[in-house]
Structure formats: structure tokens, C-alpha cells
Amino acid sequence: MFEKLEFAQKPKKGETWDVAIIGSGPSALTAAIYTTRGAASTIILGGENWGGQLKLTTVVDNFPGFHEGIQGPELMDRMRFQAERFGAEFVEKNVVRVDFKKKPFEIYTDEAIRSNSVIIATGARNKWLGISGEQEFLGRGVATCAPCDAPFYKDKIVAVVGGGDSALTEALVLTKYASKVYVIHRRDQFRASFAMQEKARKNARIEFLWNTEVIEIMGSSVVEKLKIKNNKTYEEGELLVNGIFIAIGHTPASELFVGQVDIDERGYIIVHDNTKTSVEGVFAAGEIQDAYYRQAITSAGFGCMAAMDALLYLDKNIPTW
Ligand code: NDP
């Protein structure tokens, strides 16, 4: 057992917190580790299904410090315990509304929570095809992160679904290990940048299947084949693969913040000067503002940055802190 250290006194019911963190993935929990250690009273509004995307994965092999790998859910439990060890209050309730026009800011679950600063770390959800076998084989051949899982497919055959930069990036990462990578795209033109397309086209291990949709993922204990359909000729066929990476985009979980902070046309919260949103005192970290890196370690890094920015904000703006 580790010694519990509380660096900040928790406010009494109805009083104002120094920092409220909305979300409970690596960015949220890392932010909490930093704000509590910075002596700011911190409440994490983690949601009923807390833990983010890593709660849905199996082994994580690329998080520094765990040389034998660690299960995603265990990694999240450890981050939560670490934040709680330093005095963060973790609430397993969903946030239903926020009001950043008020000061202190207000966040509503089944009660109103007031805070002098807010870190939004609600992350993003992977888009899914919604086909048979997809959820059933998740972690057993169905994957969403090539930098995480590519080494499992050494000398194997894999498919990547999607036509954007994510799909081609995933495919290129996979070619370092897999003997063959099919890129399956529903149209005959990529959405990905020209440079990325050129790079993929030059890679002899990649084969493109145009106008093609995956309609079923099949196997016994792990993925063995895909049922595919050409949406121009309606011809159906089977493709033998050991794995399938779904790379058809992400949806940032920003619905709660519409009209509260600036959000771009894709739904990502717009940040300036690293983690600052359009509202002073409200910060955003992780996949809610990052469409590009989307790794546990980069989200954790963004969480650390947002925490440091929030502590600086409290220092400069909240005389009682
Ligand atoms: P995008 O939205 O750009 O692309 C999603 C792709 O998935 C599209 O080709 C789309 O097809 C396809 N798709 C969507 N839904 C389905 C479906 N139900 N069935 C089959 N296919 C589907 O998302 P990305 O994640 O690729 O990229 C997001 C952002 O991040 C972009 O701005 C991108 O440039 C950026 N990014 C940049 C990288 C880089 O520069 N290295 C790496 C990764 C991302 P269709 O084209 O027909 O709509």
C-alpha cells in the first residue's frame, strides 16, 4: 500500500473546487495527478463508464514503464489510484450540462458543481462499421491502433478499412510487420492527403480494394476472414486475413460544450497556446482537441500540459487560491 497524500483540502459540499476535470482517460487522470500535486483541490467527473478507450483494449505494449505490457483497463485503474492517492475526488457520474458563462464555472451531474477552472478531457470515440463480428472479435483480430498492435501481425495478412490519412498511416505502419496489407475503401478515391497516397501507392506490400465494403468479420476464436462486397458490381467474396484495422475516423465527445467553447467543423475543441480554449480558465486536453496523435502517451502529455496551464491560471486569477 502506498501512503495517501492530500496536498489540497477538499471543499465542503456546495463550495468551489480549484479544478474540475471532465473525462477519465489518460489525459484527464494525468491532469489530476498534476493538479493535486500542485495543491489544487480537484474533482474528476469521470462518467458512469469511466476510463475511456483504454478500458476497451487488451494489452498495451507502447506505454513507457511497462516493459512486459499492461492490460488497458489495469493501466487506467492505476492512473485513477494515482490521482486519488494525491487527493483527487473521483465521481462516477455523467455530466449533463455545463455553464462556462458563469464564474465560478458550473458543471451539472445530478447536482451542480462549481469550479474556478475546468479541464475538458472527454476524448473521442472510434467510429465503427457496425457489422457482424466487429465487436465480437475486438482485441482478437479487430483493432484500431496500428502503432499499438502492428507487432502482433508479423508475417501475417491484415486489412485496413478507410480512405483517410488515418487508414493510410495505419497501413504504412502495418507494412513494417505484416506480409500483406489490404486497404479496403468504399469509394474509388482517397480522402487522404496526396503525399500519404503516394507513399502508400509506392509500398509493394499494400494492395488497394476500391469500391469495396466489409460486410462481415468471420473466424472461430480469432479473425480468419472477411466477407466483402464491391458496391459497383455487387459482387461478393471472401478475403483471408488475420486481422482488420478499422480506421474510418473518430467522433470527438464534444456535444456538451457546443455554444460554450469554440469547436471546429469536425467537432474538435479549438485550442490556442497549447491547451487554452476560447474561454479563459477552461482548458482542453487529449483527443477532444487532438485529431492527429491520438495515443495514450500523447493524451497523458496533453493532460499534464493542461494541468500546468490551469495551475498558472489559478495563480494569476484566483486571489483566494
Ligand atoms: P477522415 O474522416 O479523414 O477519413 C475517414 C475515412 O473513412 C474516409 O475515407 C471515409 O470514406 C471512410 N469511412 C467513414 N465512414 C465509413 C464507413 N461507415 N464505412 C467505410 N468507410 C468509412 O478520418 P481520419 O481519421 O482518416 O482523419 C481525421 C483527421 O486527422 C484528418 O484531418 C486527417 O488529415 C488527420 N490525420 C492526419 C494524419 C497525417 O497527416 N499523418 C494521420 C491521421 C489523421 P469517404 O472518403 O468515402 O468519406
CSV table of C-alpha atoms and ligand atoms in Angstrom, one decimal:
chain,number,residue,atom,x,y,z
A,1,MET,CA,0.0,0.0,0.0
A,2,PHE,CA,1.1,3.5,-0.8
A,3,GLU,CA,0.9,6.4,1.6
A,4,LYS,CA,-2.1,8.6,0.7
A,5,LEU,CA,-1.0,12.2,0.4
A,6,GLU,CA,-3.5,15.1,0.2
A,7,PHE,CA,-1.9,18.3,-0.9
A,8,ALA,CA,-5.1,20.4,-1.0
A,9,GLN,CA,-8.2,20.5,1.3
A,10,LYS,CA,-11.3,19.3,-0.5
A,11,PRO,CA,-14.1,21.9,-0.5
A,12,LYS,CA,-17.2,21.2,1.6
A,13,LYS,CA,-20.4,20.3,-0.3
A,14,GLY,CA,-21.6,23.3,-2.4
A,15,GLU,CA,-18.2,25.1,-2.1
A,16,THR,CA,-16.0,25.8,-5.1
A,17,TRP,CA,-13.3,23.4,-6.4
A,18,ASP,CA,-10.0,24.7,-7.8
A,19,VAL,CA,-10.1,22.4,-10.8
A,20,ALA,CA,-12.9,20.3,-12.3
A,21,ILE,CA,-11.8,17.7,-14.8
A,22,ILE,CA,-14.4,16.3,-17.2
A,23,GLY,CA,-13.4,12.9,-18.5
A,24,SER,CA,-11.4,9.9,-17.2
A,25,GLY,CA,-9.0,8.7,-19.9
A,26,PRO,CA,-5.2,9.2,-19.7
A,27,SER,CA,-5.4,13.0,-20.3
A,28,ALA,CA,-8.0,13.5,-17.5
A,29,LEU,CA,-6.2,11.3,-15.0
A,30,THR,CA,-2.7,12.7,-15.8
A,31,ALA,CA,-4.1,16.2,-15.4
A,32,ALA,CA,-5.5,15.3,-12.0
A,33,ILE,CA,-2.1,13.8,-10.9
A,34,TYR,CA,-0.6,17.2,-11.7
A,35,THR,CA,-3.3,19.5,-10.3
A,36,THR,CA,-3.5,17.6,-7.0
A,37,ARG,CA,0.3,17.6,-6.6
A,38,GLY,CA,0.1,21.4,-7.5
A,39,ALA,CA,-2.1,21.8,-4.3
A,40,ALA,CA,-5.3,22.4,-6.3
A,41,SER,CA,-8.4,20.8,-5.0
A,42,THR,CA,-9.5,18.6,-7.9
A,43,ILE,CA,-12.7,16.8,-8.8
A,44,ILE,CA,-12.8,14.4,-11.7
A,45,LEU,CA,-16.2,13.9,-13.3
A,46,GLY,CA,-15.3,10.6,-14.8
A,47,GLY,CA,-18.7,9.3,-16.1
A,48,GLU,CA,-20.6,6.2,-15.3
A,49,ASN,CA,-18.5,4.2,-17.8
A,50,TRP,CA,-15.2,5.7,-16.8
A,51,GLY,CA,-11.8,5.0,-18.3
A,52,GLY,CA,-12.1,5.9,-21.9
A,53,GLN,CA,-10.9,3.9,-24.9
A,54,LEU,CA,-8.2,2.0,-23.0
A,55,LYS,CA,-10.9,0.3,-20.9
A,56,LEU,CA,-11.9,-1.4,-24.1
A,57,THR,CA,-8.5,-2.6,-25.2
A,58,THR,CA,-6.4,-5.6,-24.1
A,59,VAL,CA,-2.6,-5.4,-23.8
A,60,VAL,CA,-0.9,-2.0,-24.2
A,61,ASP,CA,2.7,-2.5,-25.2
A,62,ASN,CA,3.8,1.0,-26.0
A,63,PHE,CA,3.2,2.8,-22.7
A,64,PRO,CA,6.6,3.6,-21.2
A,65,GLY,CA,7.4,2.0,-18.0
A,66,PHE,CA,5.6,-1.3,-18.6
A,67,HIS,CA,8.2,-3.4,-20.5
A,68,GLU,CA,6.1,-6.5,-20.4
A,69,GLY,CA,3.0,-4.7,-21.5
A,70,ILE,CA,0.0,-3.9,-19.4
A,71,GLN,CA,-3.8,-4.5,-19.9
A,72,GLY,CA,-5.5,-1.3,-20.9
A,73,PRO,CA,-8.1,-1.5,-18.0
A,74,GLU,CA,-5.3,-2.1,-15.5
A,75,LEU,CA,-3.4,0.9,-16.8
A,76,MET,CA,-6.5,3.1,-16.3
A,77,ASP,CA,-7.1,1.7,-12.8
A,78,ARG,CA,-3.5,2.5,-11.9
A,79,MET,CA,-3.8,6.1,-13.2
A,80,ARG,CA,-7.0,6.6,-11.2
A,81,PHE,CA,-5.5,5.2,-8.0
A,82,GLN,CA,-2.5,7.5,-8.5
A,83,ALA,CA,-4.8,10.6,-8.9
A,84,GLU,CA,-6.8,9.6,-5.9
A,85,ARG,CA,-3.7,9.0,-3.9
A,86,PHE,CA,-2.9,12.7,-4.2
A,87,GLY,CA,-6.4,13.7,-3.1
A,88,ALA,CA,-8.4,13.9,-6.3
A,89,GLU,CA,-12.2,13.2,-5.8
A,90,PHE,CA,-13.4,10.8,-8.5
A,91,VAL,CA,-17.1,10.9,-9.3
A,92,GLU,CA,-18.6,8.2,-11.5
A,93,LYS,CA,-21.5,10.3,-12.8
A,94,ASN,CA,-22.2,11.6,-16.2
A,95,VAL,CA,-22.0,15.4,-16.8
A,96,VAL,CA,-25.3,16.5,-18.4
A,97,ARG,CA,-24.7,20.3,-18.8
A,98,VAL,CA,-22.0,22.9,-18.3
A,99,ASP,CA,-22.2,26.7,-18.0
A,100,PHE,CA,-18.9,28.4,-18.6
A,101,LYS,CA,-20.6,31.8,-18.8
A,102,LYS,CA,-20.8,31.8,-15.0
A,103,LYS,CA,-17.9,32.3,-12.7
A,104,PRO,CA,-17.1,30.1,-10.9
A,105,PHE,CA,-17.9,27.7,-13.8
A,106,GLU,CA,-20.8,25.4,-13.3
A,107,ILE,CA,-20.9,21.7,-14.2
A,108,TYR,CA,-24.1,19.6,-13.7
A,109,THR,CA,-24.4,15.9,-12.9
A,110,ASP,CA,-27.5,15.3,-10.7
A,111,GLU,CA,-26.2,18.3,-8.7
A,112,ALA,CA,-24.3,21.5,-9.6
A,113,ILE,CA,-20.5,21.5,-9.1
A,114,ARG,CA,-18.7,24.8,-9.1
A,115,SER,CA,-15.1,25.2,-10.1
A,116,ASN,CA,-12.6,28.1,-10.7
A,117,SER,CA,-11.1,26.2,-13.6
A,118,VAL,CA,-12.1,23.4,-15.9
A,119,ILE,CA,-10.1,20.8,-17.9
A,120,ILE,CA,-12.1,19.2,-20.7
A,121,ALA,CA,-10.8,15.7,-21.4
A,122,THR,CA,-13.7,13.8,-22.8
A,123,GLY,CA,-11.8,12.2,-25.6
A,124,ALA,CA,-13.1,10.7,-28.8
A,125,ARG,CA,-15.0,7.6,-29.8
A,126,ASN,CA,-13.8,5.4,-32.5
A,127,LYS,CA,-16.2,5.1,-35.4
A,128,TRP,CA,-17.3,1.6,-36.1
A,129,LEU,CA,-18.6,-0.1,-39.2
A,130,GLY,CA,-21.4,-1.7,-37.2
A,131,ILE,CA,-21.1,-5.1,-38.9
A,132,SER,CA,-21.3,-8.6,-37.6
A,133,GLY,CA,-18.1,-9.8,-35.9
A,134,GLU,CA,-16.7,-6.3,-35.3
A,135,GLN,CA,-17.3,-6.1,-31.5
A,136,GLU,CA,-17.1,-9.9,-31.0
A,137,PHE,CA,-13.5,-10.0,-32.3
A,138,LEU,CA,-12.3,-6.8,-30.8
A,139,GLY,CA,-8.8,-7.5,-29.4
A,140,ARG,CA,-8.9,-10.9,-31.2
A,141,GLY,CA,-8.1,-9.6,-34.7
A,142,VAL,CA,-10.2,-6.4,-34.8
A,143,ALA,CA,-8.1,-3.5,-33.9
A,144,THR,CA,-8.0,0.3,-34.1
A,145,CYS,CA,-4.4,1.3,-33.4
A,146,ALA,CA,-1.5,0.1,-35.7
A,147,PRO,CA,1.3,1.7,-33.6
A,148,CYS,CA,-0.1,-0.3,-30.7
A,149,ASP,CA,-0.9,-3.7,-32.3
A,150,ALA,CA,1.2,-4.0,-35.5
A,151,PRO,CA,3.9,-6.2,-33.9
A,152,PHE,CA,1.2,-8.9,-33.3
A,153,TYR,CA,0.8,-9.2,-37.1
A,154,LYS,CA,4.4,-10.1,-38.0
A,155,ASP,CA,4.3,-12.0,-41.3
A,156,LYS,CA,0.5,-12.1,-41.3
A,157,ILE,CA,-2.1,-10.7,-43.6
A,158,VAL,CA,-4.2,-7.7,-42.4
A,159,ALA,CA,-6.8,-5.4,-43.8
A,160,VAL,CA,-7.3,-1.7,-43.1
A,161,VAL,CA,-10.7,-0.1,-43.7
A,162,GLY,CA,-10.9,3.6,-44.6
A,163,GLY,CA,-9.7,6.1,-47.1
A,164,GLY,CA,-8.4,8.9,-45.0
A,165,ASP,CA,-5.0,9.8,-43.6
A,166,SER,CA,-5.6,7.5,-40.6
A,167,ALA,CA,-6.2,4.5,-42.8
A,168,LEU,CA,-3.1,5.0,-44.9
A,169,THR,CA,-1.0,5.8,-41.8
A,170,GLU,CA,-2.2,2.6,-40.2
A,171,ALA,CA,-1.5,0.7,-43.4
A,172,LEU,CA,2.1,2.0,-43.7
A,173,VAL,CA,2.8,1.2,-40.0
A,174,LEU,CA,1.5,-2.3,-40.6
A,175,THR,CA,3.7,-2.9,-43.6
A,176,LYS,CA,6.7,-2.9,-41.2
A,177,TYR,CA,5.4,-6.2,-39.8
A,178,ALA,CA,2.7,-7.8,-41.9
A,179,SER,CA,3.5,-9.6,-45.1
A,180,LYS,CA,0.5,-8.1,-46.9
A,181,VAL,CA,-1.9,-5.2,-46.1
A,182,TYR,CA,-5.2,-4.7,-47.9
A,183,VAL,CA,-6.6,-1.2,-47.8
A,184,ILE,CA,-10.3,-1.5,-48.3
A,185,HIS,CA,-12.1,1.7,-49.3
A,186,ARG,CA,-15.7,2.3,-50.1
A,187,ARG,CA,-15.0,4.7,-52.9
A,188,ASP,CA,-12.5,4.9,-55.8
A,189,GLN,CA,-10.7,7.9,-54.5
A,190,PHE,CA,-8.9,8.5,-51.2
A,191,ARG,CA,-9.7,11.3,-48.8
A,192,ALA,CA,-6.1,11.1,-47.5
A,193,SER,CA,-3.5,13.8,-48.5
A,194,PHE,CA,-1.8,13.4,-51.8
A,195,ALA,CA,1.6,12.8,-50.1
A,196,MET,CA,0.2,10.0,-48.0
A,197,GLN,CA,-1.5,8.4,-51.0
A,198,GLU,CA,1.8,8.5,-53.0
A,199,LYS,CA,3.7,6.9,-50.1
A,200,ALA,CA,1.1,4.1,-49.8
A,201,ARG,CA,1.0,3.5,-53.5
A,202,LYS,CA,4.7,3.0,-53.6
A,203,ASN,CA,4.6,0.4,-50.9
A,204,ALA,CA,4.6,-3.1,-52.6
A,205,ARG,CA,3.0,-4.7,-49.5
A,206,ILE,CA,-0.1,-2.7,-49.9
A,207,GLU,CA,-3.0,-3.7,-52.2
A,208,PHE,CA,-6.0,-1.5,-52.6
A,209,LEU,CA,-9.5,-2.8,-52.9
A,210,TRP,CA,-11.6,0.1,-54.3
A,211,ASN,CA,-15.4,0.5,-54.1
A,212,THR,CA,-15.3,-2.3,-51.5
A,213,GLU,CA,-17.2,-2.7,-48.3
A,214,VAL,CA,-16.6,-5.2,-45.5
A,215,ILE,CA,-20.0,-6.8,-44.6
A,216,GLU,CA,-18.9,-9.4,-42.1
A,217,ILE,CA,-15.9,-10.3,-40.0
A,218,MET,CA,-15.6,-14.1,-39.5
A,219,GLY,CA,-13.5,-16.5,-37.6
A,220,SER,CA,-13.6,-19.1,-34.8
A,221,SER,CA,-11.6,-17.8,-31.8
A,222,VAL,CA,-9.8,-15.1,-33.8
A,223,VAL,CA,-10.4,-13.3,-37.1
A,224,GLU,CA,-9.9,-15.6,-40.1
A,225,LYS,CA,-11.6,-13.9,-43.0
A,226,LEU,CA,-13.8,-11.1,-44.2
A,227,LYS,CA,-16.9,-11.1,-46.3
A,228,ILE,CA,-16.6,-8.2,-48.8
A,229,LYS,CA,-18.8,-6.7,-51.4
A,230,ASN,CA,-18.0,-4.5,-54.4
A,231,ASN,CA,-20.6,-1.7,-54.2
A,232,LYS,CA,-20.4,-1.1,-58.0
A,233,THR,CA,-20.7,-4.6,-59.3
A,234,TYR,CA,-22.4,-6.0,-56.2
A,235,GLU,CA,-20.0,-9.0,-56.4
A,236,GLU,CA,-19.4,-10.6,-53.0
A,237,GLY,CA,-16.3,-12.5,-52.0
A,238,GLU,CA,-14.2,-13.6,-49.0
A,239,LEU,CA,-10.8,-12.3,-48.1
A,240,LEU,CA,-8.5,-14.4,-45.9
A,241,VAL,CA,-6.9,-12.1,-43.2
A,242,ASN,CA,-5.5,-12.5,-39.7
A,243,GLY,CA,-6.6,-9.0,-38.6
A,244,ILE,CA,-8.6,-6.0,-39.6
A,245,PHE,CA,-7.9,-2.4,-38.5
A,246,ILE,CA,-10.9,-0.1,-38.5
A,247,ALA,CA,-9.7,3.4,-39.4
A,248,ILE,CA,-12.8,5.3,-40.5
A,249,GLY,CA,-12.4,8.3,-38.2
A,250,HIS,CA,-13.3,9.4,-34.8
A,251,THR,CA,-16.0,11.4,-33.2
A,252,PRO,CA,-14.8,13.8,-30.5
A,253,ALA,CA,-17.1,13.8,-27.5
A,254,SER,CA,-17.8,17.5,-27.6
A,255,GLU,CA,-21.6,17.7,-27.6
A,256,LEU,CA,-21.7,19.0,-24.1
A,257,PHE,CA,-19.6,22.0,-25.0
A,258,VAL,CA,-21.4,23.3,-28.1
A,259,GLY,CA,-22.1,27.0,-27.5
A,260,GLN,CA,-19.7,27.1,-24.5
A,261,VAL,CA,-16.3,27.0,-26.2
A,262,ASP,CA,-15.2,27.2,-29.8
A,263,ILE,CA,-15.4,23.9,-31.7
A,264,ASP,CA,-14.3,23.3,-35.3
A,265,GLU,CA,-16.4,21.8,-38.0
A,266,ARG,CA,-15.3,18.3,-37.2
A,267,GLY,CA,-16.3,18.7,-33.5
A,268,TYR,CA,-12.8,19.1,-32.0
A,269,ILE,CA,-12.4,21.8,-29.4
A,270,ILE,CA,-10.2,24.6,-30.7
A,271,VAL,CA,-7.2,25.3,-28.5
A,272,HIS,CA,-4.6,28.1,-28.6
A,273,ASP,CA,-1.4,28.5,-26.7
A,274,ASN,CA,-1.3,24.7,-26.2
A,275,THR,CA,-4.4,23.9,-24.1
A,276,LYS,CA,-6.4,27.1,-23.8
A,277,THR,CA,-9.9,27.1,-25.1
A,278,SER,CA,-11.9,30.2,-26.2
A,279,VAL,CA,-13.0,30.7,-22.5
A,280,GLU,CA,-10.3,31.8,-20.1
A,281,GLY,CA,-9.9,29.3,-17.3
A,282,VAL,CA,-11.2,26.4,-19.4
A,283,PHE,CA,-8.6,24.1,-20.9
A,284,ALA,CA,-8.8,21.1,-23.2
A,285,ALA,CA,-6.5,18.0,-23.3
A,286,GLY,CA,-6.2,14.8,-25.3
A,287,GLU,CA,-8.4,13.5,-28.1
A,288,ILE,CA,-11.1,16.1,-27.6
A,289,GLN,CA,-8.6,18.6,-29.2
A,290,ASP,CA,-6.1,16.3,-30.9
A,291,ALA,CA,-7.2,14.5,-34.2
A,292,TYR,CA,-3.6,13.7,-35.1
A,293,TYR,CA,-1.5,11.8,-32.5
A,294,ARG,CA,-4.3,10.0,-30.5
A,295,GLN,CA,-2.0,7.9,-28.4
A,296,ALA,CA,-2.4,7.2,-24.7
A,297,ILE,CA,1.0,8.7,-24.0
A,298,THR,CA,0.3,11.9,-26.0
A,299,SER,CA,-3.1,12.3,-24.3
A,300,ALA,CA,-1.3,11.9,-21.0
A,301,GLY,CA,1.2,14.6,-22.1
A,302,PHE,CA,-1.6,16.9,-23.1
A,303,GLY,CA,-3.2,16.3,-19.7
A,304,CYS,CA,0.0,17.3,-17.9
A,305,MET,CA,0.1,20.5,-20.1
A,306,ALA,CA,-3.5,21.4,-19.3
A,307,ALA,CA,-2.9,20.9,-15.6
A,308,MET,CA,0.1,23.2,-15.7
A,309,ASP,CA,-1.8,25.8,-17.6
A,310,ALA,CA,-4.7,25.5,-15.1
A,311,LEU,CA,-2.4,25.9,-12.1
A,312,LEU,CA,-0.9,29.0,-13.7
A,313,TYR,CA,-4.4,30.4,-14.4
A,314,LEU,CA,-5.4,29.9,-10.8
A,315,ASP,CA,-2.2,31.6,-9.6
A,316,LYS,CA,-2.8,34.7,-11.7
A,317,ASN,CA,-6.6,35.0,-11.5
A,318,ILE,CA,-8.0,33.5,-8.2
A,319,PRO,CA,-6.8,35.6,-5.3
A,320,THR,CA,-8.1,33.1,-2.7
A,321,TRP,CA,-6.0,30.2,-4.1
B,1,NDP,P1,-11.4,11.0,-42.2
B,1,NDP,O1,-12.7,11.5,-41.8
B,1,NDP,O2,-10.5,11.9,-42.9
B,1,NDP,O3,-11.5,9.7,-43.1
B,1,NDP,C1,-12.4,8.7,-42.8
B,1,NDP,C2,-12.3,7.7,-43.9
B,1,NDP,O4,-13.2,6.6,-43.5
B,1,NDP,C3,-12.9,8.2,-45.2
B,1,NDP,O5,-12.2,7.8,-46.3
B,1,NDP,C4,-14.3,7.7,-45.2
B,1,NDP,O6,-14.8,7.3,-46.5
B,1,NDP,C5,-14.2,6.3,-44.5
B,1,NDP,N1,-15.4,6.0,-43.8
B,1,NDP,C6,-16.1,6.7,-42.9
B,1,NDP,N2,-17.2,6.0,-42.5
B,1,NDP,C7,-17.1,4.8,-43.2
B,1,NDP,C8,-17.9,3.7,-43.2
B,1,NDP,N3,-19.0,3.6,-42.4
B,1,NDP,N4,-17.6,2.6,-43.9
B,1,NDP,C9,-16.5,2.7,-44.7
B,1,NDP,N5,-15.7,3.7,-44.8
B,1,NDP,C10,-16.0,4.8,-44.0
B,1,NDP,O7,-10.7,10.4,-40.8
B,1,NDP,P2,-9.2,10.2,-40.4
B,1,NDP,O8,-9.2,9.5,-39.1
B,1,NDP,O9,-8.5,9.4,-41.5
B,1,NDP,O10,-8.5,11.6,-40.3
B,1,NDP,C11,-9.0,12.6,-39.4
B,1,NDP,C12,-8.2,13.8,-39.5
B,1,NDP,O11,-6.9,13.6,-39.0
B,1,NDP,C13,-8.0,14.3,-40.9
B,1,NDP,O12,-8.0,15.7,-40.9
B,1,NDP,C14,-6.6,13.8,-41.3
B,1,NDP,O13,-6.0,14.5,-42.3
B,1,NDP,C15,-5.9,13.9,-39.9
B,1,NDP,N6,-4.8,12.9,-39.9
B,1,NDP,C16,-3.6,13.2,-40.4
B,1,NDP,C17,-2.6,12.2,-40.4
B,1,NDP,C18,-1.3,12.5,-41.1
B,1,NDP,O14,-1.2,13.6,-41.7
B,1,NDP,N7,-0.3,11.7,-41.0
B,1,NDP,C19,-2.8,10.9,-39.8
B,1,NDP,C20,-4.1,10.7,-39.3
B,1,NDP,C21,-5.1,11.6,-39.4
B,1,NDP,P3,-15.2,8.5,-47.6
B,1,NDP,O15,-13.9,9.0,-48.0
B,1,NDP,O16,-15.9,7.8,-48.6
B,1,NDP,O17,-16.0,9.5,-46.8
